[in-house]
PDB file of C-alpha atoms in Angstrom:
ATOM      1  CA  UNK I 105      23.718 -14.622   9.528  1.00  0.00           C
ATOM      2  CA  UNK I 106      19.996 -15.244   9.340  1.00  0.00           C
ATOM      3  CA  UNK I 107      18.821 -17.113   6.255  1.00  0.00           C
ATOM      4  CA  UNK I 108      15.566 -15.847   4.812  1.00  0.00           C
ATOM      5  CA  UNK I 109      12.992 -18.592   4.346  1.00  0.00           C
ATOM      6  CA  UNK I 110      11.766 -19.305   0.854  1.00  0.00           C
ATOM      7  CA  UNK I 111       8.353 -17.665   0.357  1.00  0.00           C
ATOM      8  CA  UNK I 112       5.382 -19.985   0.322  1.00  0.00           C
ATOM      9  CA  UNK I 113       3.243 -20.385  -2.790  1.00  0.00           C
ATOM     10  CA  UNK I 114       0.570 -18.274  -1.084  1.00  0.00           C
ATOM     11  CA  UNK I 115       3.103 -15.494  -0.397  1.00  0.00           C
ATOM     12  CA  UNK I 116       4.372 -15.636  -3.981  1.00  0.00           C
ATOM     13  CA  UNK I 117       0.826 -15.288  -5.290  1.00  0.00           C
ATOM     14  CA  UNK I 118       0.096 -12.383  -2.942  1.00  0.00           C
ATOM     15  CA  UNK I 119       3.335 -10.618  -3.905  1.00  0.00           C
ATOM     16  CA  UNK I 120       2.518 -11.102  -7.593  1.00  0.00           C
ATOM     17  CA  UNK I 121      -0.974  -9.713  -7.075  1.00  0.00           C
ATOM     18  CA  UNK I 122       0.414  -6.709  -5.209  1.00  0.00           C
ATOM     19  CA  UNK I 123       2.916  -6.119  -8.019  1.00  0.00           C
ATOM     20  CA  UNK I 124       0.223  -6.355 -10.682  1.00  0.00           C
ATOM     21  CA  UNK I 125      -1.970  -3.926  -8.740  1.00  0.00           C
ATOM     22  CA  UNK I 126       0.964  -1.520  -8.437  1.00  0.00           C
ATOM     23  CA  UNK I 127       1.821  -1.634 -12.118  1.00  0.00           C
ATOM     24  CA  UNK I 128      -1.654  -1.978 -13.615  1.00  0.00           C
ATOM     25  CA  UNK I 129      -5.002  -2.111 -11.817  1.00  0.00           C
ATOM     26  CA  UNK I 130      -7.391  -4.514 -10.146  1.00  0.00           C
ATOM     27  CA  UNK I 131      -9.158  -4.963 -13.472  1.00  0.00           C
ATOM     28  CA  UNK I 132      -5.883  -6.235 -14.961  1.00  0.00           C
ATOM     29  CA  UNK I 133      -5.332  -8.792 -12.187  1.00  0.00           C
ATOM     30  CA  UNK I 134      -6.472 -12.112 -13.575  1.00  0.00           C
ATOM     31  CA  UNK I 135      -5.762 -15.545 -12.174  1.00  0.00           C
ATOM     32  CA  UNK I 136      -3.750 -16.342 -15.304  1.00  0.00           C
ATOM     33  CA  UNK I 137      -1.652 -13.188 -14.850  1.00  0.00           C
ATOM     34  CA  UNK I 138      -0.972 -14.004 -11.189  1.00  0.00           C
ATOM     35  CA  UNK I 139      -0.047 -17.594 -12.009  1.00  0.00           C
ATOM     36  CA  UNK I 140       2.265 -16.502 -14.825  1.00  0.00           C
ATOM     37  CA  UNK I 141       3.921 -13.840 -12.678  1.00  0.00           C
ATOM     38  CA  UNK I 142       4.302 -15.998  -9.553  1.00  0.00           C
ATOM     39  CA  UNK I 143       5.093 -19.312 -11.232  1.00  0.00           C
ATOM     40  CA  UNK I 144       2.565 -20.975  -8.930  1.00  0.00           C
ATOM     41  CA  UNK I 145       0.758 -24.105 -10.114  1.00  0.00           C
ATOM     42  CA  UNK I 146      -2.847 -23.585 -11.247  1.00  0.00           C
ATOM     43  CA  UNK I 147      -4.264 -25.739  -8.442  1.00  0.00           C
ATOM     44  CA  UNK I 148      -2.762 -23.326  -5.891  1.00  0.00           C
ATOM     45  CA  UNK I 149      -5.337 -20.642  -6.555  1.00  0.00           C
ATOM     46  CA  UNK I 150      -8.353 -22.403  -5.126  1.00  0.00           C
ATOM     47  CA  UNK I 151      -6.310 -24.172  -2.465  1.00  0.00           C
ATOM     48  CA  UNK I 152      -5.043 -20.880  -1.007  1.00  0.00           C
ATOM     49  CA  UNK I 153      -7.869 -18.626  -2.198  1.00  0.00           C
ATOM     50  CA  UNK I 154     -11.104 -20.630  -2.433  1.00  0.00           C
ATOM     51  CA  UNK I 155     -12.962 -17.402  -3.248  1.00  0.00           C
ATOM     52  CA  UNK I 156     -10.868 -17.053  -6.399  1.00  0.00           C
ATOM     53  CA  UNK I 157      -9.731 -13.781  -7.886  1.00  0.00           C
ATOM     54  CA  UNK I 158     -11.750 -11.526  -5.587  1.00  0.00           C
ATOM     55  CA  UNK I 159     -10.404 -13.204  -2.453  1.00  0.00           C
ATOM     56  CA  UNK I 160      -6.871 -13.003  -3.831  1.00  0.00           C
ATOM     57  CA  UNK I 161      -7.175  -9.271  -4.531  1.00  0.00           C
ATOM     58  CA  UNK I 162      -8.747  -8.608  -1.129  1.00  0.00           C
ATOM     59  CA  UNK I 163      -5.949 -10.526   0.613  1.00  0.00           C
ATOM     60  CA  UNK I 164      -3.288  -8.689  -1.418  1.00  0.00           C
ATOM     61  CA  UNK I 165      -4.781  -5.320  -0.419  1.00  0.00           C
ATOM     62  CA  UNK I 166      -4.758  -6.370   3.232  1.00  0.00           C
ATOM     63  CA  UNK I 167      -1.154  -7.621   3.094  1.00  0.00           C
ATOM     64  CA  UNK I 168       0.148  -4.549   1.251  1.00  0.00           C
ATOM     65  CA  UNK I 169      -1.696  -2.261   3.640  1.00  0.00           C
ATOM     66  CA  UNK I 170      -0.365  -4.049   6.694  1.00  0.00           C
ATOM     67  CA  UNK I 171       3.203  -3.974   5.414  1.00  0.00           C
ATOM     68  CA  UNK I 172       3.017  -0.214   4.982  1.00  0.00           C
ATOM     69  CA  UNK I 173       1.334   0.275   8.354  1.00  0.00           C
ATOM     70  CA  UNK I 174       4.145  -1.686  10.013  1.00  0.00           C
ATOM     71  CA  UNK I 175       6.795   0.495   8.312  1.00  0.00           C
ATOM     72  CA  UNK I 176       5.020   3.637   9.433  1.00  0.00           C
ATOM     73  CA  UNK I 177       4.594   2.291  12.963  1.00  0.00           C
ATOM     74  CA  UNK I 178       8.287   1.349  13.261  1.00  0.00           C
ATOM     75  CA  UNK I 179       9.254   4.814  12.039  1.00  0.00           C
ATOM     76  CA  UNK I 180       6.966   6.630  14.481  1.00  0.00           C
ATOM     77  CA  UNK I 181       7.684   4.376  17.468  1.00  0.00           C
ATOM     78  CA  UNK I 182       9.321   6.676  19.980  1.00  0.00           C
ATOM     79  CA  UNK I 183       9.390   9.436  17.389  1.00  0.00           C
ATOM     80  CA  UNK I 184       6.589  11.438  15.861  1.00  0.00           C
ATOM     81  CA  UNK I 185       4.224  11.849  12.947  1.00  0.00           C
ATOM     82  CA  UNK I 186       6.923  13.404  10.771  1.00  0.00           C
ATOM     83  CA  UNK I 187       8.916  10.180  10.922  1.00  0.00           C
ATOM     84  CA  UNK I 188       5.870   8.054  10.102  1.00  0.00           C
ATOM     85  CA  UNK I 189       5.004  10.234   7.132  1.00  0.00           C
ATOM     86  CA  UNK I 190       8.637  10.272   5.986  1.00  0.00           C
ATOM     87  CA  UNK I 191       8.700   6.453   6.133  1.00  0.00           C
ATOM     88  CA  UNK I 192       5.491   6.395   4.105  1.00  0.00           C
ATOM     89  CA  UNK I 193       7.052   8.657   1.456  1.00  0.00           C
ATOM     90  CA  UNK I 194      10.447   6.895   1.498  1.00  0.00           C
ATOM     91  CA  UNK I 195       8.817   3.533   0.912  1.00  0.00           C
ATOM     92  CA  UNK I 196       7.130   4.904  -2.206  1.00  0.00           C
ATOM     93  CA  UNK I 197      10.370   6.498  -3.390  1.00  0.00           C
ATOM     94  CA  UNK I 198      12.098   3.134  -3.278  1.00  0.00           C
ATOM     95  CA  UNK I 199       9.270   1.432  -5.157  1.00  0.00           C
ATOM     96  CA  UNK I 200       9.081   4.144  -7.755  1.00  0.00           C
ATOM     97  CA  UNK I 201      12.801   4.099  -8.501  1.00  0.00           C
ATOM     98  CA  UNK I 202      13.139   0.299  -8.569  1.00  0.00           C
ATOM     99  CA  UNK I 203      10.130   0.013 -10.896  1.00  0.00           C
ATOM    100  CA  UNK I 204      11.285   2.799 -13.216  1.00  0.00           C
ATOM    101  CA  UNK I 205       8.249   4.819 -12.052  1.00  0.00           C
ATOM    102  CA  UNK I 206       5.737   2.144 -13.073  1.00  0.00           C
ATOM    103  CA  UNK I 207       4.662   0.983  -9.596  1.00  0.00           C
ATOM    104  CA  UNK I 208       2.102   2.966  -7.686  1.00  0.00           C
ATOM    105  CA  UNK I 209       0.021   2.189  -4.641  1.00  0.00           C
ATOM    106  CA  UNK I 210      -1.801  -1.157  -4.839  1.00  0.00           C
ATOM    107  CA  UNK I 211      -4.391   0.120  -2.368  1.00  0.00           C
ATOM    108  CA  UNK I 212      -5.239   3.075  -4.591  1.00  0.00           C
ATOM    109  CA  UNK I 213      -5.362   0.763  -7.625  1.00  0.00           C
ATOM    110  CA  UNK I 214      -7.973  -1.375  -5.889  1.00  0.00           C
ATOM    111  CA  UNK I 215      -9.832   1.721  -4.697  1.00  0.00           C
ATOM    112  CA  UNK I 216     -10.306   3.320  -8.093  1.00  0.00           C
ATOM    113  CA  UNK I 217     -11.603   0.287  -9.965  1.00  0.00           C
ATOM    114  CA  UNK I 218     -15.337  -0.083 -10.310  1.00  0.00           C
ATOM    115  CA  UNK I 219     -16.792  -1.497  -7.102  1.00  0.00           C
ATOM    116  CA  UNK I 220     -18.718  -4.207  -8.932  1.00  0.00           C
ATOM    117  CA  UNK I 221     -15.434  -5.698 -10.203  1.00  0.00           C
ATOM    118  CA  UNK I 222     -14.060  -6.609  -6.750  1.00  0.00           C
ATOM    119  CA  UNK I 223     -16.575  -5.649  -4.055  1.00  0.00           C
ATOM    120  CA  UNK I 224     -14.604  -7.522  -1.387  1.00  0.00           C
ATOM    121  CA  UNK I 225     -11.594  -5.298  -2.000  1.00  0.00           C
ATOM    122  CA  UNK I 226     -13.506  -2.079  -1.335  1.00  0.00           C
ATOM    123  CA  UNK I 227     -14.002  -2.943   2.333  1.00  0.00           C
ATOM    124  CA  UNK I 228     -10.337  -3.968   2.615  1.00  0.00           C
ATOM    125  CA  UNK I 229      -9.291  -0.647   1.019  1.00  0.00           C
ATOM    126  CA  UNK I 230     -11.410   1.301   3.519  1.00  0.00           C
ATOM    127  CA  UNK I 231      -9.896  -0.690   6.387  1.00  0.00           C
ATOM    128  CA  UNK I 232      -6.322  -0.150   5.180  1.00  0.00           C
ATOM    129  CA  UNK I 233      -6.745   3.599   4.838  1.00  0.00           C
ATOM    130  CA  UNK I 234      -8.482   3.721   8.226  1.00  0.00           C
ATOM    131  CA  UNK I 235      -5.559   1.889   9.886  1.00  0.00           C
ATOM    132  CA  UNK I 236      -3.019   4.212   8.254  1.00  0.00           C
ATOM    133  CA  UNK I 237      -5.102   7.204   9.272  1.00  0.00           C
ATOM    134  CA  UNK I 238      -5.487   5.984  12.856  1.00  0.00           C
ATOM    135  CA  UNK I 239      -1.744   5.373  13.165  1.00  0.00           C
ATOM    136  CA  UNK I 240      -0.892   8.876  11.966  1.00  0.00           C
ATOM    137  CA  UNK I 241      -3.647  10.490  14.016  1.00  0.00           C
ATOM    138  CA  UNK I 242      -2.384   8.713  17.144  1.00  0.00           C
ATOM    139  CA  UNK I 243       1.142   9.963  16.414  1.00  0.00           C
ATOM    140  CA  UNK I 244      -0.184  13.523  16.071  1.00  0.00           C
ATOM    141  CA  UNK I 245      -2.136  13.170  19.309  1.00  0.00           C
ATOM    142  CA  UNK I 246       0.989  11.938  21.129  1.00  0.00           C
ATOM    143  CA  UNK I 247       2.774  14.979  19.712  1.00  0.00           C
ATOM    144  CA  UNK I 248       0.243  17.241  21.434  1.00  0.00           C
ATOM    145  CA  UNK I 249      -2.356  17.917  18.750  1.00  0.00           C
ATOM    146  CA  UNK I 250      -6.066  17.821  19.547  1.00  0.00           C
ATOM    147  CA  UNK I 251      -7.948  14.739  18.369  1.00  0.00           C
ATOM    148  CA  UNK I 252      -9.744  16.793  15.710  1.00  0.00           C
ATOM    149  CA  UNK I 253      -6.556  18.391  14.387  1.00  0.00           C
ATOM    150  CA  UNK I 254      -4.711  15.052  14.525  1.00  0.00           C
ATOM    151  CA  UNK I 255      -7.404  13.429  12.387  1.00  0.00           C
ATOM    152  CA  UNK I 256      -7.318  16.292   9.896  1.00  0.00           C
ATOM    153  CA  UNK I 257      -3.512  16.223   9.630  1.00  0.00           C
ATOM    154  CA  UNK I 258      -3.532  12.444   9.142  1.00  0.00           C
ATOM    155  CA  UNK I 259      -5.964  12.856   6.248  1.00  0.00           C
ATOM    156  CA  UNK I 260      -3.819  15.609   4.765  1.00  0.00           C
ATOM    157  CA  UNK I 261      -0.630  13.558   5.057  1.00  0.00           C
ATOM    158  CA  UNK I 262      -2.017  10.416   3.468  1.00  0.00           C
ATOM    159  CA  UNK I 263      -3.771  12.329   0.694  1.00  0.00           C
ATOM    160  CA  UNK I 264      -0.702  14.410  -0.099  1.00  0.00           C
ATOM    161  CA  UNK I 265       1.675  11.449  -0.257  1.00  0.00           C
ATOM    162  CA  UNK I 266      -0.706   9.291  -2.310  1.00  0.00           C
ATOM    163  CA  UNK I 267      -1.280  12.167  -4.732  1.00  0.00           C
ATOM    164  CA  UNK I 268       2.454  12.782  -4.972  1.00  0.00           C
ATOM    165  CA  UNK I 269       3.019   9.108  -5.845  1.00  0.00           C
ATOM    166  CA  UNK I 270       0.716   9.526  -8.832  1.00  0.00           C
ATOM    167  CA  UNK I 271       2.529  12.695  -9.914  1.00  0.00           C
ATOM    168  CA  UNK I 272       5.900  10.953  -9.530  1.00  0.00           C
ATOM    169  CA  UNK I 273       4.741   8.206 -11.875  1.00  0.00           C
ATOM    170  CA  UNK I 274       3.474  10.710 -14.418  1.00  0.00           C
ATOM    171  CA  UNK I 275       6.592  12.887 -14.271  1.00  0.00           C
ATOM    172  CA  UNK I 276       9.150  10.101 -13.874  1.00  0.00           C
ATOM    173  CA  UNK I 277      10.601  12.036 -10.967  1.00  0.00           C
ATOM    174  CA  UNK I 278      10.709  11.894  -7.160  1.00  0.00           C
ATOM    175  CA  UNK I 279      10.319  15.673  -6.967  1.00  0.00           C
ATOM    176  CA  UNK I 280       6.584  15.616  -6.115  1.00  0.00           C
ATOM    177  CA  UNK I 281       7.244  13.414  -3.046  1.00  0.00           C
ATOM    178  CA  UNK I 282      10.198  15.563  -2.029  1.00  0.00           C
ATOM    179  CA  UNK I 283       8.024  18.671  -2.358  1.00  0.00           C
ATOM    180  CA  UNK I 284       5.194  17.177  -0.284  1.00  0.00           C
ATOM    181  CA  UNK I 285       7.493  16.057   2.514  1.00  0.00           C
ATOM    182  CA  UNK I 286       9.298  19.415   2.576  1.00  0.00           C
ATOM    183  CA  UNK I 287       6.083  21.444   2.598  1.00  0.00           C
ATOM    184  CA  UNK I 288       4.379  19.285   5.209  1.00  0.00           C
ATOM    185  CA  UNK I 289       7.378  19.197   7.583  1.00  0.00           C
ATOM    186  CA  UNK I 290       6.775  22.606   9.201  1.00  0.00           C
ATOM    187  CA  UNK I 291       3.061  21.896   9.499  1.00  0.00           C
ATOM    188  CA  UNK I 292       3.688  18.550  11.158  1.00  0.00           C
ATOM    189  CA  UNK I 293       6.409  19.768  13.537  1.00  0.00           C
TER     190      UNK I 293
END
């Protein structure tokens, strides 16, 4: 049996930041909140994130985005865009249920805050959504769609799932995600 290594202080701080973004917003992510949530010593912040809060939020957006991209890529490897989109939705279902519908998308949380609050995060948000979009568009292209249609379907898929996550939180139900996946399935086939 493989023993999982204890997360580093940096990883704990990133996971705490991601969790705070999911449950609250970038505006609510303070260094004190991250330290309290992660249990990391105060000196860790500037050791691991010399740029302070903004660097921490940017790094958390990048890590969260990459984790999701990897899930989607594993799901679509040798399969198709439906599997990637289903993995995207399933990941949110798990998070929603385990958080009692309090955790949303940390990328969206960083995206909707005023740009002047964390300008570094805005570029990271754009990059994350671009990577997700490119992955889905490539899957659609492999499935025989034109480049233009693949790009359009990737936009539709990401937008629909992200919107459904918000509705799930508001309704306290997974039904919006189930509806989106069911309605998109024939279109994506």
